[in-house]
Coordinates of C-alpha atoms and ligand atoms in Angstrom, one line a residue:
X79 CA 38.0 6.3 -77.3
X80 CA 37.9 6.0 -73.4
X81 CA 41.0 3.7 -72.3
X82 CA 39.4 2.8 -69.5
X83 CA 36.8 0.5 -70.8
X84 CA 35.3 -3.2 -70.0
X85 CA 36.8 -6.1 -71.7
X86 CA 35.4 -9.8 -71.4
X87 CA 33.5 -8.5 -68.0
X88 CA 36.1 -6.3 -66.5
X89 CA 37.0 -2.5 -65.8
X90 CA 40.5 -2.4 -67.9
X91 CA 42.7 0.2 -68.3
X92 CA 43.9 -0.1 -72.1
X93 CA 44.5 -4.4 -71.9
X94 CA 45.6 -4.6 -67.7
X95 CA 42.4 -6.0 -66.2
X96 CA 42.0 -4.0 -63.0
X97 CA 40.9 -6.5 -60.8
X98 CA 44.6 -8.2 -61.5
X99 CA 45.8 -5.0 -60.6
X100 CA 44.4 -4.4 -57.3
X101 CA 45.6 -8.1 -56.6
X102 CA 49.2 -7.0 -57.5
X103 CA 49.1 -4.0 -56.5
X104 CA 46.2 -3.7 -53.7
X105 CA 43.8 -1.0 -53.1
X106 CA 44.1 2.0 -52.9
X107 CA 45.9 2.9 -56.1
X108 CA 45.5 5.5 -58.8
X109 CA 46.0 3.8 -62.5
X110 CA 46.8 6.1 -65.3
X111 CA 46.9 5.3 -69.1
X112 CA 49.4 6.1 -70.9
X113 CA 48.1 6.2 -73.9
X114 CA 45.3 8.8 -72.8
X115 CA 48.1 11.0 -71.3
X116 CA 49.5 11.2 -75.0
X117 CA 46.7 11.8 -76.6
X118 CA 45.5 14.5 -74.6
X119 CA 49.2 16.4 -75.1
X120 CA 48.9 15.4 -78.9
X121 CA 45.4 17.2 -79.1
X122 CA 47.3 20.2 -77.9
X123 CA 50.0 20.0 -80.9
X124 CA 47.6 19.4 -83.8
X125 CA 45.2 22.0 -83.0
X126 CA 48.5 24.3 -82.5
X127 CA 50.5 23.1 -85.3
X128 CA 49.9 26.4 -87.3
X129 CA 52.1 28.5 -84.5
X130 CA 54.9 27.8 -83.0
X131 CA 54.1 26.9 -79.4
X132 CA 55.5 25.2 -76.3
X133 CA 52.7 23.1 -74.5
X134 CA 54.1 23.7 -70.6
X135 CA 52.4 20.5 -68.7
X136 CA 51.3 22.0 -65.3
X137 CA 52.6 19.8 -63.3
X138 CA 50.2 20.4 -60.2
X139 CA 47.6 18.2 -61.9
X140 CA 49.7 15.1 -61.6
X141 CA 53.8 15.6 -60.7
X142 CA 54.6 11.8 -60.7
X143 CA 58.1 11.2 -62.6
X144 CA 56.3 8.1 -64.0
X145 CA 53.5 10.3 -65.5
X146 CA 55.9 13.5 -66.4
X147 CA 58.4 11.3 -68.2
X148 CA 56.5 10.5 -70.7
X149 CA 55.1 13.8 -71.2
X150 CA 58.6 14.9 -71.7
X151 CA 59.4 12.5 -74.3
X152 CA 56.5 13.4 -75.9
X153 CA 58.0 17.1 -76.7
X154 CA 56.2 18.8 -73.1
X155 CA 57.6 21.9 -71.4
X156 CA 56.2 22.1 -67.8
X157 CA 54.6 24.8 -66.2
X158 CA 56.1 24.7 -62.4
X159 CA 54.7 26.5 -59.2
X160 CA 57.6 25.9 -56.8
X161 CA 61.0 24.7 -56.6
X162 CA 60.2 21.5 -55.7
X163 CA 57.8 21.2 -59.0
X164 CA 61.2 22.6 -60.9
X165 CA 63.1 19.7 -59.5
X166 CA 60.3 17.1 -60.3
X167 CA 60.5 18.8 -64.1
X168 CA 64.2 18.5 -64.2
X169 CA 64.6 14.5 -63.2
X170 CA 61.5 14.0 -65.3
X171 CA 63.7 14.9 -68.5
X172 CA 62.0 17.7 -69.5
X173 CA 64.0 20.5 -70.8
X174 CA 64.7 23.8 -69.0
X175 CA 64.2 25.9 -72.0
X176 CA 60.8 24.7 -71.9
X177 CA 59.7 25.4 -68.0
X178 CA 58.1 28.7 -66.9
X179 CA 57.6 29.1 -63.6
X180 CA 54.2 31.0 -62.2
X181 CA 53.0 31.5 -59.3
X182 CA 52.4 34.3 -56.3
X183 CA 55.0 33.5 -54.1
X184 CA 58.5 32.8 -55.6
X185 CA 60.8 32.7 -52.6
X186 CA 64.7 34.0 -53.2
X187 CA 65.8 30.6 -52.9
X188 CA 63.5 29.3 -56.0
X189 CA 64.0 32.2 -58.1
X190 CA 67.9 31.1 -57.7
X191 CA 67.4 27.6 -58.5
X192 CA 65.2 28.4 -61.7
X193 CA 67.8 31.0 -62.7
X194 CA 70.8 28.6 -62.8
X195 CA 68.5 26.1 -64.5
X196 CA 68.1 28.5 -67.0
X197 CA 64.4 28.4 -67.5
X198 CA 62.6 29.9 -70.2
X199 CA 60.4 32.1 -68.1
X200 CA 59.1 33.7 -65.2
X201 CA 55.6 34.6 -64.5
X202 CA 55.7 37.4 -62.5
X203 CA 52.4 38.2 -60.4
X204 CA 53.3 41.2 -58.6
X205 CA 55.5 44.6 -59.1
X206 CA 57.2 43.5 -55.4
X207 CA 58.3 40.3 -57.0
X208 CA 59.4 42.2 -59.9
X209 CA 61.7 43.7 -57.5
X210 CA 63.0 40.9 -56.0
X211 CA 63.6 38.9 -59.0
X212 CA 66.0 42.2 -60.5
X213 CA 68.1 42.0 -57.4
X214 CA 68.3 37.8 -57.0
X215 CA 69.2 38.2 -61.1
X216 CA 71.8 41.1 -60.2
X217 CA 73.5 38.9 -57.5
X218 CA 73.9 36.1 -60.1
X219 CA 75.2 38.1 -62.6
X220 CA 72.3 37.2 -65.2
X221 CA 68.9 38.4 -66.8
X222 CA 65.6 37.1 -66.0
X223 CA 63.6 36.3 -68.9
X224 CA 59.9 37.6 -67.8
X225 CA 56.4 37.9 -68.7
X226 CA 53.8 39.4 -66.2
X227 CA 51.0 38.0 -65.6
X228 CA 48.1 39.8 -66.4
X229 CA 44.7 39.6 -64.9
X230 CA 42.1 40.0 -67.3
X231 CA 39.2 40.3 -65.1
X232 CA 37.1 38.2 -66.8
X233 CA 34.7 35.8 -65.6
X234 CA 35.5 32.1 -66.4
X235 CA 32.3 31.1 -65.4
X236 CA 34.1 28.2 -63.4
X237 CA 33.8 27.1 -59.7
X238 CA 34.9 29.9 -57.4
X239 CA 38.3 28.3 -55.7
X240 CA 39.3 27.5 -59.0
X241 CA 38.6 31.0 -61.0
X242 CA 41.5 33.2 -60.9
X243 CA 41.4 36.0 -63.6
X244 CA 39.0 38.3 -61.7
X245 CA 40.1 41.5 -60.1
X246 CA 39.4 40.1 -56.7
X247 CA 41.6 37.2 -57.1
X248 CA 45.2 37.1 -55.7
X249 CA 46.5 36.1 -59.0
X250 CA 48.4 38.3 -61.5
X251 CA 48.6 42.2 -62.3
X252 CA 45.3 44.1 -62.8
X253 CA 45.1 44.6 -66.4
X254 CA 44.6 48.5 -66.1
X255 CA 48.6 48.6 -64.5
X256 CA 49.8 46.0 -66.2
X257 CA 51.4 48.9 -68.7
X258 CA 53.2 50.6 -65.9
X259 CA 54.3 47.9 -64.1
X260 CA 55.8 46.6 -67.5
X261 CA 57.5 49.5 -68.3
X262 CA 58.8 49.5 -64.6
X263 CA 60.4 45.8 -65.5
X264 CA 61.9 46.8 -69.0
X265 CA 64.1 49.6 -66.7
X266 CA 65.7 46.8 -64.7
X267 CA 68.8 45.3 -65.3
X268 CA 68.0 42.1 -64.5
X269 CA 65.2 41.2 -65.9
X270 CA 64.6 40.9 -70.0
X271 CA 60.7 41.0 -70.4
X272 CA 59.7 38.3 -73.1
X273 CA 56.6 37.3 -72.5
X274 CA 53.3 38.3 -71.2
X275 CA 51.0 35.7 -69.3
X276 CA 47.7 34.9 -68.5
X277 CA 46.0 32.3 -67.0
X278 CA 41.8 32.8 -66.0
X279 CA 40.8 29.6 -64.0
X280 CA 39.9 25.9 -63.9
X281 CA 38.1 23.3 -65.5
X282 CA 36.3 25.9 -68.1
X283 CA 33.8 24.3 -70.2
X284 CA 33.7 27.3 -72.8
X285 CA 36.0 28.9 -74.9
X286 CA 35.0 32.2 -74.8
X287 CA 35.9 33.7 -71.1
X288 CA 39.4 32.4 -72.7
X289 CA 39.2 34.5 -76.0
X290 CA 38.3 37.7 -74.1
X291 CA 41.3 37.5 -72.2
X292 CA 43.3 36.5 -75.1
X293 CA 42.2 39.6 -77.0
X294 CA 43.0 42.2 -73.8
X295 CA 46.4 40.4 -73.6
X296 CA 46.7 40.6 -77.1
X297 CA 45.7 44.3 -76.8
X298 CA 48.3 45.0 -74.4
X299 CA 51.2 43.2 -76.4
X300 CA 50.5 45.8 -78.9
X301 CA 50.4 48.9 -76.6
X302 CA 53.7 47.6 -75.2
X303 CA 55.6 47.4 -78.9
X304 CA 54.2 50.7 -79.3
X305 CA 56.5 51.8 -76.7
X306 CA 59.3 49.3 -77.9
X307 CA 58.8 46.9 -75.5
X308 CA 59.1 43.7 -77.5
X309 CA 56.8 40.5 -76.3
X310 CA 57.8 37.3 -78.2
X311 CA 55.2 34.7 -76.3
X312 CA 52.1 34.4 -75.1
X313 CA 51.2 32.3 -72.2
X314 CA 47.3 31.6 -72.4
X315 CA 48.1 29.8 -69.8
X316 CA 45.9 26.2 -68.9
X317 CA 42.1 25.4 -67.8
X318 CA 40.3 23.7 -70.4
X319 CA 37.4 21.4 -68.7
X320 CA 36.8 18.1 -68.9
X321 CA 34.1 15.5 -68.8
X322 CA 33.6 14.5 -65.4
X323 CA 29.7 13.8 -65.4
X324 CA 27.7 15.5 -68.4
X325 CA 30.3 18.7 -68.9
X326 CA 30.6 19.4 -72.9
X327 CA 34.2 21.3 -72.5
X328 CA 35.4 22.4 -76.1
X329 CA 37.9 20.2 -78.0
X330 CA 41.4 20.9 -78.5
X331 CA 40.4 22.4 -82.2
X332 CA 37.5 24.4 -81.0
X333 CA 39.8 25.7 -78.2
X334 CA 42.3 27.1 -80.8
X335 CA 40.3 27.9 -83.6
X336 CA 38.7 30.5 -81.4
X337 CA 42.0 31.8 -79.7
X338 CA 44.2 31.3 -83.6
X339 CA 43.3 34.4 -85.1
X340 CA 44.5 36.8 -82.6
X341 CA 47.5 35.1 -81.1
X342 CA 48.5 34.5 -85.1
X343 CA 47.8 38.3 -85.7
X344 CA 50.3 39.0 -82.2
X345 CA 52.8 36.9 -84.2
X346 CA 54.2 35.3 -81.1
X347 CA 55.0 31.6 -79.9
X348 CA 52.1 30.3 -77.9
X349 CA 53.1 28.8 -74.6
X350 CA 50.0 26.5 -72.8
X351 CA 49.7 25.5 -69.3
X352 CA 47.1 22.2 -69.5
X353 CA 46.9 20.4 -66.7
X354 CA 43.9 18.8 -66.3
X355 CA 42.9 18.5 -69.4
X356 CA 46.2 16.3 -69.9
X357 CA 46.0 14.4 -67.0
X358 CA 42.2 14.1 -65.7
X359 CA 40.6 11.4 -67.8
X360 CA 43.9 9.3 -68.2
X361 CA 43.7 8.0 -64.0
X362 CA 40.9 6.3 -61.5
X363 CA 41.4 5.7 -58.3
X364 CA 40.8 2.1 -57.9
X365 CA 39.4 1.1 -54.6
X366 CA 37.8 -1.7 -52.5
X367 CA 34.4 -1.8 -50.7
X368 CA 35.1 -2.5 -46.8
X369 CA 31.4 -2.2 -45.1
X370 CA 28.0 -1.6 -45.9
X371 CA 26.1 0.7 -43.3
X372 CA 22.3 1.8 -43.4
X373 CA 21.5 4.2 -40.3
X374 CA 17.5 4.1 -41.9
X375 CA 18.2 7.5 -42.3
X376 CA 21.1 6.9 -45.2
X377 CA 22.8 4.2 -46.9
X378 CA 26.5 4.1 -46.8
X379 CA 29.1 2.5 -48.7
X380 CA 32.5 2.9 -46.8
X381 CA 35.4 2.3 -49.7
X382 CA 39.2 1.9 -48.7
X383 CA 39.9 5.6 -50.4
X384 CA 39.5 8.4 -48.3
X385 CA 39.3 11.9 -49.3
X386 CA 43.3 11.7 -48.0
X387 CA 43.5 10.1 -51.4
X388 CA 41.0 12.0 -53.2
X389 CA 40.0 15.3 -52.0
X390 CA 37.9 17.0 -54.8
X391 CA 34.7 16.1 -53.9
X392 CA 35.0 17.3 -50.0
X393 CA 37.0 20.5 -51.0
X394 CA 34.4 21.6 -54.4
X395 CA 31.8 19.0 -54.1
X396 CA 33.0 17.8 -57.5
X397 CA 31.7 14.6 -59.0
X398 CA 33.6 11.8 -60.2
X399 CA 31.6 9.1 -61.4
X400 CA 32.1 5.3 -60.0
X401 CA 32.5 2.1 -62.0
X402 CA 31.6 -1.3 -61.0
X403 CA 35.3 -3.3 -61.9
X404 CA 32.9 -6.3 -62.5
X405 CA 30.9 -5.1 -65.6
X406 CA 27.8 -7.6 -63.7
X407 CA 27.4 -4.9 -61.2
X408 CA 26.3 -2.6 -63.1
X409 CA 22.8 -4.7 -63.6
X410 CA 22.1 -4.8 -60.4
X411 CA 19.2 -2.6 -58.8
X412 CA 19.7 1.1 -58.1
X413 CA 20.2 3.0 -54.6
X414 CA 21.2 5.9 -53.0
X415 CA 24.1 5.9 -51.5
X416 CA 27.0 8.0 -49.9
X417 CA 30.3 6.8 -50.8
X418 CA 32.5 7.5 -47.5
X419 CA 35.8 6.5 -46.8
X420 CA 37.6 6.2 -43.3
X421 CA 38.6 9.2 -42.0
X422 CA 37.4 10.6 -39.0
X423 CA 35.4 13.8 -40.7
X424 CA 32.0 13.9 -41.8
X425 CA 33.7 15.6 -44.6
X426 CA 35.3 12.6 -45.8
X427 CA 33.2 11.6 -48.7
X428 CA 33.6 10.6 -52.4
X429 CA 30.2 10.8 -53.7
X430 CA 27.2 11.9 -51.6
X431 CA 23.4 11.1 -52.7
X432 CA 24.6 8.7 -55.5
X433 CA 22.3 6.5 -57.4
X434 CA 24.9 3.5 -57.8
X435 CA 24.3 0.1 -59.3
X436 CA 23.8 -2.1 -55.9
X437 CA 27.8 -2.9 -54.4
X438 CA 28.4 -5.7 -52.1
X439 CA 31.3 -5.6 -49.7
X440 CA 34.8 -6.8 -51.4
X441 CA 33.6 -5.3 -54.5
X442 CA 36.2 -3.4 -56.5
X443 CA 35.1 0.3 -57.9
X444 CA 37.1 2.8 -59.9
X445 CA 36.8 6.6 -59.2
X446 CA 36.8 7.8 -62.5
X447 CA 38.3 11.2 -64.0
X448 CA 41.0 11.1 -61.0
X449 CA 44.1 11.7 -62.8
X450 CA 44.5 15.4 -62.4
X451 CA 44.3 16.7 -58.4
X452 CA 44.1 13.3 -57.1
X453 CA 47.3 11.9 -55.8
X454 CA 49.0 15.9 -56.3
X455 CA 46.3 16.7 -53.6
X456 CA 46.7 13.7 -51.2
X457 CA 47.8 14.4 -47.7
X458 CA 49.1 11.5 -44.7
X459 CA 45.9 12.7 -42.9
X460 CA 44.9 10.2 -39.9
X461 CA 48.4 8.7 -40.3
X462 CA 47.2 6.8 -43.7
X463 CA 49.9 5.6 -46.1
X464 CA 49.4 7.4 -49.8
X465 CA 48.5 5.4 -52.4
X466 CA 50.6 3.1 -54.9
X467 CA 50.6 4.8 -58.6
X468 CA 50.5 2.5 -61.2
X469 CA 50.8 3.3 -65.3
X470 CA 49.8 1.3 -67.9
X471 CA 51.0 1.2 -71.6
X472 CA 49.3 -1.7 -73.6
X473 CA 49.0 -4.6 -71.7
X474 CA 51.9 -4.0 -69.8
X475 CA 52.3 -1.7 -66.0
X476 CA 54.9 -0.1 -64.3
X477 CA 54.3 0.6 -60.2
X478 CA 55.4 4.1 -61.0
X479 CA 55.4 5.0 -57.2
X480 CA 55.2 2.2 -54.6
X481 CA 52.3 2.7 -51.5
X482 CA 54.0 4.5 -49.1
X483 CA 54.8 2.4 -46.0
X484 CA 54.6 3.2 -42.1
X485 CA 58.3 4.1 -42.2
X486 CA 58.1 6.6 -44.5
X487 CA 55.4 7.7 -42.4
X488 CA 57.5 9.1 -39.5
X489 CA 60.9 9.2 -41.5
X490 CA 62.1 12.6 -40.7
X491 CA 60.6 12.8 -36.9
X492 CA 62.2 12.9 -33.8
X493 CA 60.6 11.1 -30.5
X494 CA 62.0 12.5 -28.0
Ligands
PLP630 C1 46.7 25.2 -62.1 C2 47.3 26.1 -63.2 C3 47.3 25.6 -64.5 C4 46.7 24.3 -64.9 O1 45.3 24.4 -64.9 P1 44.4 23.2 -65.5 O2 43.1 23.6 -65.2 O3 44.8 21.9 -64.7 O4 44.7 23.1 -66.9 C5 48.0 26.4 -65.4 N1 48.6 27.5 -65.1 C6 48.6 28.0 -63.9 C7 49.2 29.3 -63.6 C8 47.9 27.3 -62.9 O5 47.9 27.8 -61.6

């Protein structure tokens, strides 16, 4: 069941009528569901029961402490990206022994943090970082726990900024030196390899890209105990789709009943990287129509949210559908419009060539499907404030991050 649904004539988000909200709150604001957040980390448990697994929220989707708090209390690891992710994972609750930390560009100073926090594991994309990560481990007196991540070189069949297990991608270790470069890492002091990790692309709508990876990392795992280097996890890492427009992405039981058997046969724990398939369908960005505009050429509609606020559809062209908050709107006649908000770029659209439901100035609409690399991805372009968060549990909400003001604007600058 959607929790964002219409109830007695309004948009609602579970039993908070949004049109209240935006008079609480105002407009922008994202609005995320609670409920929908759990349920789409639950999916991940059931369909996983069978193996022991952690599931490692990626916390780029959506970082908010709101939002990540109640992931941790639900039993989520976090999969972090910088230090500053790691802190966000740490005052969130969740526990150390469940973060791994990925990415391509550990500095010193993060690998030192993540060590004393005792983390469960690095992803390690490159045989230089390899390096690095021996001699910060040294210095501290400790052992890394590591897996390398290994790129597949499969194609996810995703959009192109978001695919990142093929060989010319600047993720992970092509799979053909992964061997050497993990028997490079099982010679160093510092480092204790644990895992190995994998992680293809973005928004994939079918399994099977996925399971092909799976079975080369699977592949390798074996190769490597041949030579008595001992993997205990398997990162599959994240990337399941979901339905923004008409996208049919598999469920959480198709998912693992086609990755199951090999990661079973492996006999490891599974670690999971979801972010947007946690995250995505439990926000919207709720907005408010300023203007209409018709140049005879083109329709516009320009909203209050700017792709400041949402910048998916200027970055991929990605769709997120729009919802009348007054369920009457949605009988009026159709038109073709491009949503705009108010940024000086041409670029600075939410939905171009739309067919919308006719919408009147002052009318509220929700940007649906924003909860994963909406407010992560906002910026303070043309000086604009970022927008409130809110979350919603029942019929009750919690501003889980206030709209930032003018002050915090320029806190941190010097005039001189
Ligand atoms: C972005 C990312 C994820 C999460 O991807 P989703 O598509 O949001 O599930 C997981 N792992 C890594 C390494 C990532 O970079």
């Amino acid at each position: 069941m959607s929790h964002f649904d219409y109830r007695d004539s309004e948009l609602c988000c579970e039993q908070v009528s949004l049109r209240a909200l935006a008079t609480v709150v105002g407009t922008p604001a994202y609005v995320y569901s609670k409920a929908a957040l759990l349920e789409g980390l639950a999916g991940y448990h059931r369909a996983f029961r069978d193996v022991p697994h952690v599931v490692c929220y990626s916390v780029k989707a959506n970082s908010n402490l709101g939002v990540m708090s109640v992931l941790a209390k639900a039993g989520a690891g976090a999969d972090i990206v910088s230090g500053g992710e790691l802190y966000r994972a740490l005052r969130a609750g969740i526990s150390p022994k469940k973060i791994i930390f990925s990415g391509v560009g550990k500095s010193r100073d993060e690998m030192r943090e993540a060590l004393k926090a005792e983390i469960l594991m690095f992803n390690v994309e490159s045989r230089s970082e390899l390096r690095v990560l021996d001699e910060v481990a040294l210095e501290m007196g400790v052992r890394a726990p590591i897996a390398l991540r290994v790129n597949p070189d499969v194609d996810p069949q995703t959009h192109p900024y978001i695919a990142t297990g093929l060989k010319t991608s600047k993720f992970g270790i092509p799979h053909d030196e992964a061997l050497a470069a993990y028997e490079d890492a099982a010679k160093m002091r510092g480092l204790e390899v644990v895992g190995a990790d994998m992680h293809i692309g973005s928004q994939l709508t079918k399994a099977t890209p996925v399971a092909d990876a799976v079975a080369r990392v699977v592949a390798l795992v074996k190769a490597l105990r041949e030579r008595a280097i001992e993997i205990r996890m398997i990162d599959i890492g994240g990337g399941l789709g979901i339905r923004y427009r008409d996208e049919t992405p598999p469920t959480h039981e198709e998912y693992a009943t086609v990755l199951l058997p090999a990661l079973r046969e492996a006999g490891v724990t599974v670690l999971l990287e979801p972010g947007r398939s946690i995250a995505g369908n439990a926000g919207i960005l709720l907005t408010r129509v300023l203007y209409r505009k018709d140049t005879g050429a083109k329709k516009f509609v320009v909203i209050d949210a700017a792709m400041n606020d949402l910048i998916r559809p200027s970055l991929y062209g990605a769709f997120h559908d729009i919802l009348p908050v007054d369920e009457a709107g949605r009988a009026r006649a159709r038109e073709t419009v491009d949503v705009v908000g108010p940024i000086c770029e041409s670029g600075d659209f939410l939905a171009k060539d739309r067919e919308l439901a006719h919408v009147e100035q002052d009318d509220l609409l929700a940007l649906m499907s924003a909860g994963a690399y909406g407010f992560a991805m906002a910026s303070n372009y043309n000086t604009r404030p970022r927008a409130a968060e809110v979350l919603v549990d029942g019929n009750r909400y919690t501003i889980v991050r206030r709209r930032e003001t003018y002050e915090d604007l320029v806190a941190g600058e010097t005039p001189l």
